[in-house]
Amino acid sequence: MTESAHRGSSAGIPDETDVLIVGGGPAGSLLACLLARRGIRTVLVEKQTSLERSFRGETIAAPSVASLNQLGFGPALREHGFLETTAVTTIAEQRPVLRVDYSKFAGLPLPIDIPQPALIRIFNQHTAELPGHVYLSGWSFASLIEESGTVRGAVLSRRGEKVSVRARLVIGADGRFSKVRKASGLVADVQPMARDFLSFLVPRPPEWGSEAQLVIEGDRHLVVLPTFPDSLRIGHNLPKRGLGDLRAAGFDAFKRGIMAISPQLAPLVDEHLHTWDDTGFLEIFTAELEEWARDGLLLIGDASHTATPILGQGVNLAMQDAITIVPVIAASLARGGQDRVVTKAELAGFVAARRAHKIHVTGFQRMQEGLLAIGDPRGIRLRRLRFRVLNSLPGKYRIFNKVINARHEIDPVDLAAAQTAPAPAPAPAPAPAAAPATVSPILHEVSRD
């Protein structure tokens, strides 16, 4: 405990808990819900005070959709509404070369697109009525509490106030720039990718349907994703540290470049993109760690192993981490008293399995990034041939199934808990029309990361 921190507070923060989760994104909020359903005391810390902010990573892969249904979130997902993605087509130099029909994956639902604030809110509403759970918004992680090399909790801060919370396990679910990871001393191998990403939204024409596209023109490409309720999210690659040059060339030049890659999108881009404020920048890198855990501490999601946007795997890998770690935590907590932390040795099996899977995924992502970065004429022709050969293979769906549809187990205890969990808390009432930027009710959520 630091000198300026105190135990507990008038804000209702407990002195101690079983599990302290830093980061209220999809992985942190889902994990908090599943742990609380088992009667495990949880504190979930989220530095933001509102979910109304820009998100990326809103495509939920088919195995994750199946898991969320099995865990009892299906009715709330359907009540909110989502967009099913039926297929993805790769178009290289104006010619379709590869198509993956998601309905061909037997036994799986279609992937869905749902605003990430709505997904997080669904998890939080299912947790709100569970005893022993505390949700702290507006509080930030400040430092770890350590004793003889063991993590014993964390210091939280808000507007100059510091509070310490002791825990048997601290979980860093705070994303690709994780402060918990930095404080833990666990070393990440950060590898910048050759290119970064600029994204924007345009209205989705009714005739577009619900298919995604990867549009390639030389060493430039667009990722086009149908987005709930009625938009297309478009991502465009640019050279690493190339944003300044792009801006210097002017916004009209940027628009012309996009329109040249995809003539199909040209009318939408021309009509609906007006200034750089209509775009969002994302730095692309991977961060891999040999070790994800210490005694009393675990990293999950992008904090443990940062993926790139290719194949939209980040949010799905993070939720898989949350689902599969729950029984491991529960078993460890059942072994001892309140002074016993969850040990690194007890987390080793989880870390090894999940790390191997993430290395497989990011390896595939690097291979794809290499293909997309090809710019010489011979390489472009060979790439196009490669896509066509892959498209014609009888085993095409087996290949893609291993990468985008890797299954993950759900513990029977969590399946049973989903059947007996209390009804979720009702969505908050709509704010008055004149009120500024408040949290919207879940049935009307359309904002986005």
Short mmCIF file of C-alpha atoms in Angstrom, two decimals:
data_model
loop_
_atom_site.label_atom_id
_atom_site.label_comp_id
_atom_site.label_asym_id
_atom_site.label_seq_id
_atom_site.Cartn_x
_atom_site.Cartn_y
_atom_site.Cartn_z
CA MET A 1 0.00 0.00 0.00
CA THR A 2 1.37 3.40 -0.86
CA GLU A 3 1.57 6.06 1.80
CA SER A 4 -1.20 8.16 0.26
CA ALA A 5 -3.62 5.28 -0.28
CA HIS A 6 -6.18 4.25 2.27
CA ARG A 7 -8.24 1.10 2.74
CA GLY A 8 -11.87 1.29 1.63
CA SER A 9 -13.66 4.57 1.01
CA SER A 10 -16.92 6.45 1.20
CA ALA A 11 -17.41 5.46 -2.44
CA GLY A 12 -18.21 1.92 -1.26
CA ILE A 13 -14.97 0.34 -2.39
CA PRO A 14 -14.25 -2.82 -0.38
CA ASP A 15 -10.99 -3.30 1.51
CA GLU A 16 -10.51 -6.70 -0.07
CA THR A 17 -12.03 -9.07 -2.61
CA ASP A 18 -11.33 -12.40 -4.26
CA VAL A 19 -10.63 -11.11 -7.78
CA LEU A 20 -9.82 -7.55 -8.83
CA ILE A 21 -10.26 -7.03 -12.60
CA VAL A 22 -8.73 -3.94 -14.22
CA GLY A 23 -10.46 -3.08 -17.50
CA GLY A 24 -14.19 -3.09 -18.18
CA GLY A 25 -14.12 -4.08 -21.86
CA PRO A 26 -15.77 -7.24 -23.22
CA ALA A 27 -13.28 -9.61 -21.58
CA GLY A 28 -13.24 -7.92 -18.17
CA SER A 29 -16.99 -7.46 -17.95
CA LEU A 30 -17.72 -11.02 -19.15
CA LEU A 31 -15.19 -12.47 -16.70
CA ALA A 32 -16.66 -10.49 -13.82
CA CYS A 33 -20.12 -11.82 -14.64
CA LEU A 34 -19.05 -15.47 -14.84
CA LEU A 35 -17.06 -15.25 -11.60
CA ALA A 36 -19.89 -13.52 -9.75
CA ARG A 37 -22.31 -16.22 -10.92
CA ARG A 38 -20.13 -18.73 -9.08
CA GLY A 39 -20.31 -16.65 -5.90
CA ILE A 40 -16.76 -15.36 -6.27
CA ARG A 41 -16.38 -11.80 -5.00
CA THR A 42 -15.28 -9.49 -7.77
CA VAL A 43 -14.33 -5.85 -8.21
CA LEU A 44 -14.35 -4.59 -11.79
CA VAL A 45 -12.46 -1.32 -12.38
CA GLU A 46 -13.09 0.79 -15.49
CA LYS A 47 -11.43 4.18 -15.87
CA GLN A 48 -14.10 5.55 -18.24
CA THR A 49 -17.38 6.82 -16.80
CA SER A 50 -19.40 6.20 -19.96
CA LEU A 51 -19.55 3.56 -22.67
CA GLU A 52 -20.42 6.22 -25.24
CA ARG A 53 -17.09 6.29 -27.06
CA SER A 54 -15.62 5.03 -30.29
CA PHE A 55 -14.78 1.33 -30.47
CA ARG A 56 -13.39 -1.07 -33.04
CA GLY A 57 -13.54 -4.84 -32.95
CA GLU A 58 -17.30 -5.41 -32.95
CA THR A 59 -17.49 -8.58 -35.03
CA ILE A 60 -18.20 -11.53 -32.79
CA ALA A 61 -16.93 -14.76 -34.38
CA ALA A 62 -19.19 -17.78 -34.68
CA PRO A 63 -17.70 -19.80 -31.75
CA SER A 64 -18.03 -16.75 -29.48
CA VAL A 65 -21.66 -16.26 -30.56
CA ALA A 66 -22.33 -19.91 -29.70
CA SER A 67 -20.66 -19.50 -26.31
CA LEU A 68 -22.60 -16.34 -25.46
CA ASN A 69 -25.84 -18.14 -26.30
CA GLN A 70 -24.87 -21.11 -24.10
CA LEU A 71 -23.98 -18.73 -21.26
CA GLY A 72 -27.45 -17.16 -21.28
CA PHE A 73 -26.79 -13.87 -23.10
CA GLY A 74 -28.68 -14.79 -26.27
CA PRO A 75 -32.05 -13.21 -25.33
CA ALA A 76 -30.40 -9.88 -24.49
CA LEU A 77 -28.39 -9.94 -27.71
CA ARG A 78 -31.55 -10.55 -29.72
CA GLU A 79 -33.45 -7.90 -27.81
CA HIS A 80 -30.82 -5.33 -28.65
CA GLY A 81 -30.41 -6.50 -32.23
CA PHE A 82 -27.34 -7.36 -34.27
CA LEU A 83 -26.27 -7.91 -37.86
CA GLU A 84 -25.30 -11.38 -39.04
CA THR A 85 -22.37 -11.50 -41.47
CA THR A 86 -23.04 -14.13 -44.11
CA ALA A 87 -19.77 -14.26 -46.05
CA VAL A 88 -16.52 -12.52 -46.93
CA THR A 89 -15.25 -12.02 -50.48
CA THR A 90 -11.70 -11.10 -51.46
CA ILE A 91 -11.48 -8.84 -54.52
CA ALA A 92 -7.99 -8.42 -56.00
CA GLU A 93 -7.42 -5.82 -58.71
CA GLN A 94 -11.17 -5.56 -59.35
CA ARG A 95 -11.66 -9.34 -59.66
CA PRO A 96 -13.28 -11.67 -57.07
CA VAL A 97 -10.70 -14.34 -56.20
CA LEU A 98 -11.84 -15.93 -52.92
CA ARG A 99 -15.17 -16.28 -51.13
CA VAL A 100 -15.89 -17.82 -47.74
CA ASP A 101 -19.56 -18.57 -47.01
CA TYR A 102 -19.98 -18.67 -43.24
CA SER A 103 -23.04 -20.91 -43.49
CA LYS A 104 -20.71 -23.71 -44.65
CA PHE A 105 -19.23 -24.10 -41.16
CA ALA A 106 -21.37 -26.90 -39.78
CA GLY A 107 -22.82 -26.59 -36.30
CA LEU A 108 -22.00 -22.92 -35.86
CA PRO A 109 -24.12 -19.77 -35.95
CA LEU A 110 -23.18 -16.89 -38.22
CA PRO A 111 -20.77 -14.23 -36.93
CA ILE A 112 -22.53 -11.10 -35.73
CA ASP A 113 -21.80 -7.39 -35.53
CA ILE A 114 -23.07 -5.62 -32.42
CA PRO A 115 -21.90 -2.31 -30.94
CA GLN A 116 -19.29 -3.02 -28.30
CA PRO A 117 -20.89 -0.63 -25.76
CA ALA A 118 -24.09 -2.64 -26.05
CA LEU A 119 -22.25 -5.94 -25.56
CA ILE A 120 -20.45 -4.63 -22.47
CA ARG A 121 -23.70 -3.24 -21.13
CA ILE A 122 -25.40 -6.63 -21.55
CA PHE A 123 -22.66 -8.30 -19.49
CA ASN A 124 -22.85 -5.59 -16.81
CA GLN A 125 -26.63 -5.85 -16.57
CA HIS A 126 -26.40 -9.60 -16.04
CA THR A 127 -23.87 -8.98 -13.26
CA ALA A 128 -25.63 -6.11 -11.50
CA GLU A 129 -28.03 -8.29 -9.49
CA LEU A 130 -25.37 -10.74 -8.32
CA PRO A 131 -24.08 -10.49 -4.73
CA GLY A 132 -20.45 -9.77 -4.02
CA HIS A 133 -19.83 -7.82 -7.22
CA VAL A 134 -18.69 -4.19 -7.25
CA TYR A 135 -18.36 -2.15 -10.45
CA LEU A 136 -16.16 0.95 -10.18
CA SER A 137 -16.38 3.40 -13.08
CA GLY A 138 -14.14 6.44 -13.21
CA TRP A 139 -11.39 4.74 -11.19
CA SER A 140 -7.96 4.01 -12.69
CA PHE A 141 -5.28 1.47 -11.88
CA ALA A 142 -2.37 3.24 -10.16
CA SER A 143 -0.01 0.51 -8.92
CA LEU A 144 0.25 -3.03 -7.64
CA ILE A 145 0.38 -3.98 -3.98
CA GLU A 146 3.28 -6.42 -3.60
CA GLU A 147 4.64 -8.34 -0.62
CA SER A 148 7.78 -10.47 -0.93
CA GLY A 149 7.36 -10.71 -4.70
CA THR A 150 3.70 -11.72 -4.55
CA VAL A 151 0.93 -9.48 -5.87
CA ARG A 152 -1.64 -8.84 -3.14
CA GLY A 153 -3.93 -6.29 -4.77
CA ALA A 154 -3.83 -2.88 -6.41
CA VAL A 155 -4.02 0.81 -5.65
CA LEU A 156 -6.79 2.63 -7.51
CA SER A 157 -6.98 6.36 -8.10
CA ARG A 158 -9.60 8.96 -8.97
CA ARG A 159 -9.10 12.74 -9.06
CA GLY A 160 -6.20 12.64 -6.61
CA GLU A 161 -7.75 10.11 -4.20
CA LYS A 162 -6.06 6.73 -3.85
CA VAL A 163 -7.61 3.57 -2.44
CA SER A 164 -6.01 0.16 -1.97
CA VAL A 165 -7.94 -3.07 -2.57
CA ARG A 166 -6.37 -6.35 -1.57
CA ALA A 167 -7.21 -9.37 -3.73
CA ARG A 168 -6.27 -13.00 -4.13
CA LEU A 169 -5.89 -12.37 -7.85
CA VAL A 170 -5.43 -9.17 -9.87
CA ILE A 171 -6.35 -9.53 -13.55
CA GLY A 172 -5.11 -7.09 -16.15
CA ALA A 173 -7.78 -6.91 -18.85
CA ASP A 174 -6.86 -3.35 -19.76
CA GLY A 175 -5.94 -3.77 -23.41
CA ARG A 176 -3.04 -3.32 -25.77
CA PHE A 177 -1.45 -0.47 -23.76
CA SER A 178 -1.98 -2.27 -20.45
CA LYS A 179 -0.86 -0.37 -17.35
CA VAL A 180 -1.12 -3.56 -15.29
CA ARG A 181 1.31 -5.26 -17.67
CA LYS A 182 3.74 -2.35 -17.37
CA ALA A 183 3.54 -2.43 -13.56
CA SER A 184 3.88 -6.22 -13.41
CA GLY A 185 7.41 -6.37 -14.80
CA LEU A 186 6.31 -9.00 -17.32
CA VAL A 187 8.16 -8.20 -20.53
CA ALA A 188 6.37 -7.92 -23.88
CA ASP A 189 8.05 -8.41 -27.24
CA VAL A 190 6.42 -5.56 -29.20
CA GLN A 191 6.69 -5.92 -32.96
CA PRO A 192 5.37 -3.05 -35.11
CA MET A 193 3.65 -4.16 -38.29
CA ALA A 194 4.76 -2.53 -41.55
CA ARG A 195 1.50 -0.61 -41.86
CA ASP A 196 -1.13 1.11 -39.74
CA PHE A 197 -4.86 1.52 -40.24
CA LEU A 198 -7.31 4.35 -40.86
CA SER A 199 -11.02 3.56 -40.54
CA PHE A 200 -14.31 5.31 -41.23
CA LEU A 201 -18.05 4.68 -41.51
CA VAL A 202 -20.41 5.23 -44.43
CA PRO A 203 -24.11 4.32 -44.76
CA ARG A 204 -24.73 0.76 -45.99
CA PRO A 205 -26.86 0.63 -49.14
CA PRO A 206 -29.77 -1.84 -48.91
CA GLU A 207 -28.44 -3.73 -51.94
CA TRP A 208 -25.10 -4.36 -50.21
CA GLY A 209 -26.52 -7.12 -48.04
CA SER A 210 -24.53 -8.55 -45.15
CA GLU A 211 -21.30 -9.72 -46.79
CA ALA A 212 -17.87 -8.41 -45.86
CA GLN A 213 -15.16 -7.64 -48.41
CA LEU A 214 -11.38 -7.54 -48.54
CA VAL A 215 -10.55 -5.28 -51.50
CA ILE A 216 -6.92 -5.31 -52.69
CA GLU A 217 -5.24 -3.07 -55.24
CA GLY A 218 -1.50 -3.60 -55.38
CA ASP A 219 -0.06 -2.93 -51.93
CA ARG A 220 -3.19 -1.08 -50.77
CA HIS A 221 -6.32 -2.66 -49.40
CA LEU A 222 -9.68 -2.00 -47.79
CA VAL A 223 -11.50 -4.11 -45.23
CA VAL A 224 -15.24 -3.52 -45.60
CA LEU A 225 -17.44 -4.77 -42.76
CA PRO A 226 -21.24 -4.52 -42.58
CA THR A 227 -21.91 -2.84 -39.26
CA PHE A 228 -25.05 -2.77 -37.10
CA PRO A 229 -27.50 -1.27 -37.71
CA ASP A 230 -27.01 0.21 -41.19
CA SER A 231 -23.36 1.15 -41.86
CA LEU A 232 -20.21 -0.10 -43.52
CA ARG A 233 -17.02 0.13 -41.47
CA ILE A 234 -14.08 0.52 -43.82
CA GLY A 235 -10.45 0.11 -42.82
CA HIS A 236 -7.63 1.35 -45.06
CA ASN A 237 -3.95 0.50 -44.67
CA LEU A 238 -1.22 3.13 -44.73
CA PRO A 239 2.56 2.91 -44.32
CA LYS A 240 3.91 2.88 -40.78
CA ARG A 241 4.23 6.50 -39.61
CA GLY A 242 2.61 7.50 -42.90
CA LEU A 243 -0.32 9.45 -41.46
CA GLY A 244 1.55 12.76 -41.65
CA ASP A 245 2.31 12.30 -45.34
CA LEU A 246 -1.25 11.26 -46.01
CA ARG A 247 -2.60 14.37 -44.32
CA ALA A 248 -0.08 16.57 -46.10
CA ALA A 249 -1.38 15.32 -49.45
CA GLY A 250 -4.86 16.52 -48.50
CA PHE A 251 -8.19 14.92 -47.72
CA ASP A 252 -9.38 14.97 -51.32
CA ALA A 253 -6.33 12.97 -52.37
CA PHE A 254 -7.10 10.45 -49.62
CA LYS A 255 -10.68 10.10 -50.86
CA ARG A 256 -9.53 9.61 -54.45
CA GLY A 257 -7.19 6.85 -53.30
CA ILE A 258 -10.03 5.01 -51.55
CA MET A 259 -12.31 5.41 -54.56
CA ALA A 260 -9.63 4.02 -56.88
CA ILE A 261 -9.25 0.87 -54.76
CA SER A 262 -13.01 0.21 -54.77
CA PRO A 263 -15.12 1.83 -57.49
CA GLN A 264 -18.11 0.14 -55.85
CA LEU A 265 -17.61 2.31 -52.76
CA ALA A 266 -16.71 5.48 -54.66
CA PRO A 267 -20.18 7.13 -54.57
CA LEU A 268 -20.54 6.49 -50.82
CA VAL A 269 -17.05 7.80 -50.05
CA ASP A 270 -17.54 10.85 -52.22
CA GLU A 271 -20.84 11.75 -50.57
CA HIS A 272 -20.22 10.92 -46.91
CA LEU A 273 -16.52 11.56 -46.15
CA HIS A 274 -15.85 15.25 -45.58
CA THR A 275 -12.90 15.81 -43.19
CA TRP A 276 -10.20 13.93 -41.31
CA ASP A 277 -12.56 14.04 -38.31
CA ASP A 278 -14.61 11.38 -40.11
CA THR A 279 -11.70 8.93 -39.76
CA GLY A 280 -10.04 7.10 -36.88
CA PHE A 281 -6.38 6.03 -36.66
CA LEU A 282 -5.13 2.72 -35.26
CA GLU A 283 -1.46 1.85 -34.77
CA ILE A 284 -0.87 -1.79 -35.69
CA PHE A 285 1.54 -3.96 -33.68
CA THR A 286 1.73 -7.29 -31.93
CA ALA A 287 2.89 -7.74 -28.35
CA GLU A 288 3.78 -11.24 -27.21
CA LEU A 289 4.76 -12.29 -23.68
CA GLU A 290 6.53 -15.46 -22.58
CA GLU A 291 4.92 -15.10 -19.16
CA TRP A 292 1.37 -13.88 -18.51
CA ALA A 293 1.24 -14.52 -14.79
CA ARG A 294 2.87 -14.01 -11.44
CA ASP A 295 1.71 -15.20 -8.05
CA GLY A 296 -1.42 -13.14 -7.52
CA LEU A 297 -1.57 -11.68 -11.05
CA LEU A 298 -2.75 -12.66 -14.55
CA LEU A 299 -2.96 -10.82 -17.89
CA ILE A 300 -5.68 -11.65 -20.41
CA GLY A 301 -6.86 -10.36 -23.79
CA ASP A 302 -4.70 -7.81 -25.57
CA ALA A 303 -2.81 -7.18 -22.33
CA SER A 304 -1.37 -10.69 -22.59
CA HIS A 305 -0.96 -11.04 -26.33
CA THR A 306 -1.92 -8.22 -28.70
CA ALA A 307 -3.38 -9.27 -32.05
CA THR A 308 -3.74 -7.16 -35.19
CA PRO A 309 -7.12 -6.24 -36.75
CA ILE A 310 -6.74 -8.87 -39.49
CA LEU A 311 -9.58 -11.43 -39.18
CA GLY A 312 -11.07 -9.39 -36.32
CA GLN A 313 -9.69 -11.75 -33.68
CA GLY A 314 -8.87 -9.44 -30.77
CA VAL A 315 -12.25 -9.27 -29.02
CA ASN A 316 -12.88 -12.98 -29.61
CA LEU A 317 -9.52 -14.08 -28.24
CA ALA A 318 -10.12 -11.92 -25.18
CA MET A 319 -13.57 -13.40 -24.49
CA GLN A 320 -12.15 -16.90 -24.95
CA ASP A 321 -9.56 -16.06 -22.30
CA ALA A 322 -12.32 -14.96 -19.94
CA ILE A 323 -14.47 -18.04 -20.48
CA THR A 324 -11.67 -20.58 -20.12
CA ILE A 325 -9.95 -19.04 -17.08
CA VAL A 326 -13.04 -19.10 -14.85
CA PRO A 327 -12.81 -22.75 -13.68
CA VAL A 328 -9.07 -22.37 -13.10
CA ILE A 329 -9.63 -19.37 -10.82
CA ALA A 330 -12.50 -21.08 -9.01
CA ALA A 331 -10.44 -24.20 -8.32
CA SER A 332 -7.52 -22.17 -6.98
CA LEU A 333 -9.69 -20.03 -4.71
CA ALA A 334 -11.30 -23.17 -3.27
CA ARG A 335 -7.94 -24.51 -2.12
CA GLY A 336 -7.16 -22.05 0.65
CA GLY A 337 -8.12 -19.24 2.97
CA GLN A 338 -8.43 -15.56 2.31
CA ASP A 339 -4.68 -14.97 2.58
CA ARG A 340 -3.77 -17.44 -0.18
CA VAL A 341 -3.32 -15.97 -3.67
CA VAL A 342 -3.87 -17.69 -7.00
CA THR A 343 -0.40 -18.87 -7.94
CA LYS A 344 1.50 -18.70 -11.20
CA ALA A 345 1.82 -22.50 -11.15
CA GLU A 346 -1.95 -22.90 -10.98
CA LEU A 347 -2.35 -20.60 -13.99
CA ALA A 348 0.38 -22.29 -16.05
CA GLY A 349 -1.86 -24.73 -17.93
CA PHE A 350 -4.25 -21.97 -18.98
CA VAL A 351 -1.41 -19.70 -20.08
CA ALA A 352 0.30 -22.42 -22.13
CA ALA A 353 -2.87 -23.42 -23.97
CA ARG A 354 -4.06 -19.89 -24.69
CA ARG A 355 -0.61 -18.63 -25.63
CA ALA A 356 -0.18 -21.45 -28.16
CA HIS A 357 -3.53 -20.59 -29.75
CA LYS A 358 -2.77 -16.88 -29.93
CA ILE A 359 0.65 -17.53 -31.49
CA HIS A 360 -1.12 -19.60 -34.15
CA VAL A 361 -3.57 -16.78 -34.86
CA THR A 362 -1.02 -13.97 -34.96
CA GLY A 363 1.26 -16.08 -37.13
CA PHE A 364 -1.56 -16.39 -39.66
CA GLN A 365 -2.16 -12.65 -39.36
CA ARG A 366 1.49 -11.91 -40.18
CA MET A 367 1.30 -14.18 -43.21
CA GLN A 368 -1.82 -12.33 -44.41
CA GLU A 369 -0.18 -8.95 -43.79
CA GLY A 370 2.79 -10.06 -45.89
CA LEU A 371 0.47 -11.00 -48.75
CA LEU A 372 -1.39 -7.70 -48.57
CA ALA A 373 1.84 -5.67 -48.62
CA ILE A 374 3.01 -7.08 -51.98
CA GLY A 375 3.43 -4.31 -54.55
CA ASP A 376 5.57 -5.66 -57.43
CA PRO A 377 3.69 -6.86 -60.55
CA ARG A 378 4.96 -10.45 -60.42
CA GLY A 379 4.11 -10.75 -56.72
CA ILE A 380 0.64 -9.34 -57.35
CA ARG A 381 -0.02 -11.94 -60.06
CA LEU A 382 1.22 -14.77 -57.81
CA ARG A 383 -0.94 -13.51 -54.93
CA ARG A 384 -4.01 -13.48 -57.12
CA LEU A 385 -3.22 -17.05 -58.25
CA ARG A 386 -2.73 -18.13 -54.66
CA PHE A 387 -6.15 -16.80 -53.66
CA ARG A 388 -7.77 -18.56 -56.61
CA VAL A 389 -6.09 -21.88 -55.81
CA LEU A 390 -7.20 -21.60 -52.20
CA ASN A 391 -10.73 -20.80 -53.33
CA SER A 392 -10.85 -23.97 -55.43
CA LEU A 393 -9.51 -26.34 -52.77
CA PRO A 394 -12.01 -28.90 -51.46
CA GLY A 395 -10.52 -28.38 -47.99
CA LYS A 396 -10.87 -24.59 -48.05
CA TYR A 397 -13.35 -24.55 -45.18
CA ARG A 398 -11.24 -26.89 -43.04
CA ILE A 399 -8.32 -24.48 -43.40
CA PHE A 400 -10.33 -21.40 -42.42
CA ASN A 401 -12.13 -23.30 -39.67
CA LYS A 402 -8.87 -23.85 -37.81
CA VAL A 403 -8.03 -20.15 -37.78
CA ILE A 404 -11.30 -18.25 -37.37
CA ASN A 405 -13.47 -20.88 -35.68
CA ALA A 406 -11.21 -22.49 -33.07
CA ARG A 407 -13.52 -23.97 -30.44
CA HIS A 408 -13.16 -23.36 -26.72
CA GLU A 409 -14.61 -25.36 -23.85
CA ILE A 410 -17.16 -23.99 -21.40
CA ASP A 411 -17.05 -25.49 -17.93
CA PRO A 412 -20.26 -27.37 -17.00
CA VAL A 413 -20.54 -25.28 -13.83
CA ASP A 414 -20.80 -22.12 -15.91
CA LEU A 415 -23.38 -23.71 -18.20
CA ALA A 416 -25.45 -24.65 -15.15
CA ALA A 417 -25.01 -21.21 -13.59
CA ALA A 418 -26.37 -19.62 -16.75
CA GLN A 419 -29.62 -21.54 -16.29
CA THR A 420 -30.15 -20.34 -12.71
CA ALA A 421 -28.76 -16.81 -12.98
CA PRO A 422 -31.17 -14.01 -12.00
CA ALA A 423 -32.79 -11.96 -14.73
CA PRO A 424 -30.55 -9.11 -15.88
CA ALA A 425 -31.02 -5.66 -14.43
CA PRO A 426 -33.31 -3.49 -16.57
CA ALA A 427 -31.77 -1.01 -18.97
CA PRO A 428 -31.61 2.55 -17.63
CA ALA A 429 -34.40 4.91 -18.63
CA PRO A 430 -33.71 7.11 -21.65
CA ALA A 431 -32.11 10.44 -20.83
CA PRO A 432 -34.02 13.62 -21.72
CA ALA A 433 -33.36 14.74 -25.27
CA ALA A 434 -31.56 17.90 -24.14
CA ALA A 435 -29.21 16.09 -21.76
CA PRO A 436 -25.58 15.85 -22.91
CA ALA A 437 -23.80 12.54 -23.62
CA THR A 438 -25.32 10.14 -21.11
CA VAL A 439 -25.48 6.37 -21.28
CA SER A 440 -28.20 5.27 -23.69
CA PRO A 441 -30.64 2.46 -22.86
CA ILE A 442 -29.58 -0.83 -24.35
CA LEU A 443 -32.52 -1.02 -26.77
CA HIS A 444 -31.46 2.20 -28.43
CA GLU A 445 -27.68 1.73 -28.42
CA VAL A 446 -26.16 2.54 -31.78
CA SER A 447 -22.82 4.12 -30.90
CA ARG A 448 -19.45 2.51 -31.28
CA ASP A 449 -14.69 1.17 -30.67
#
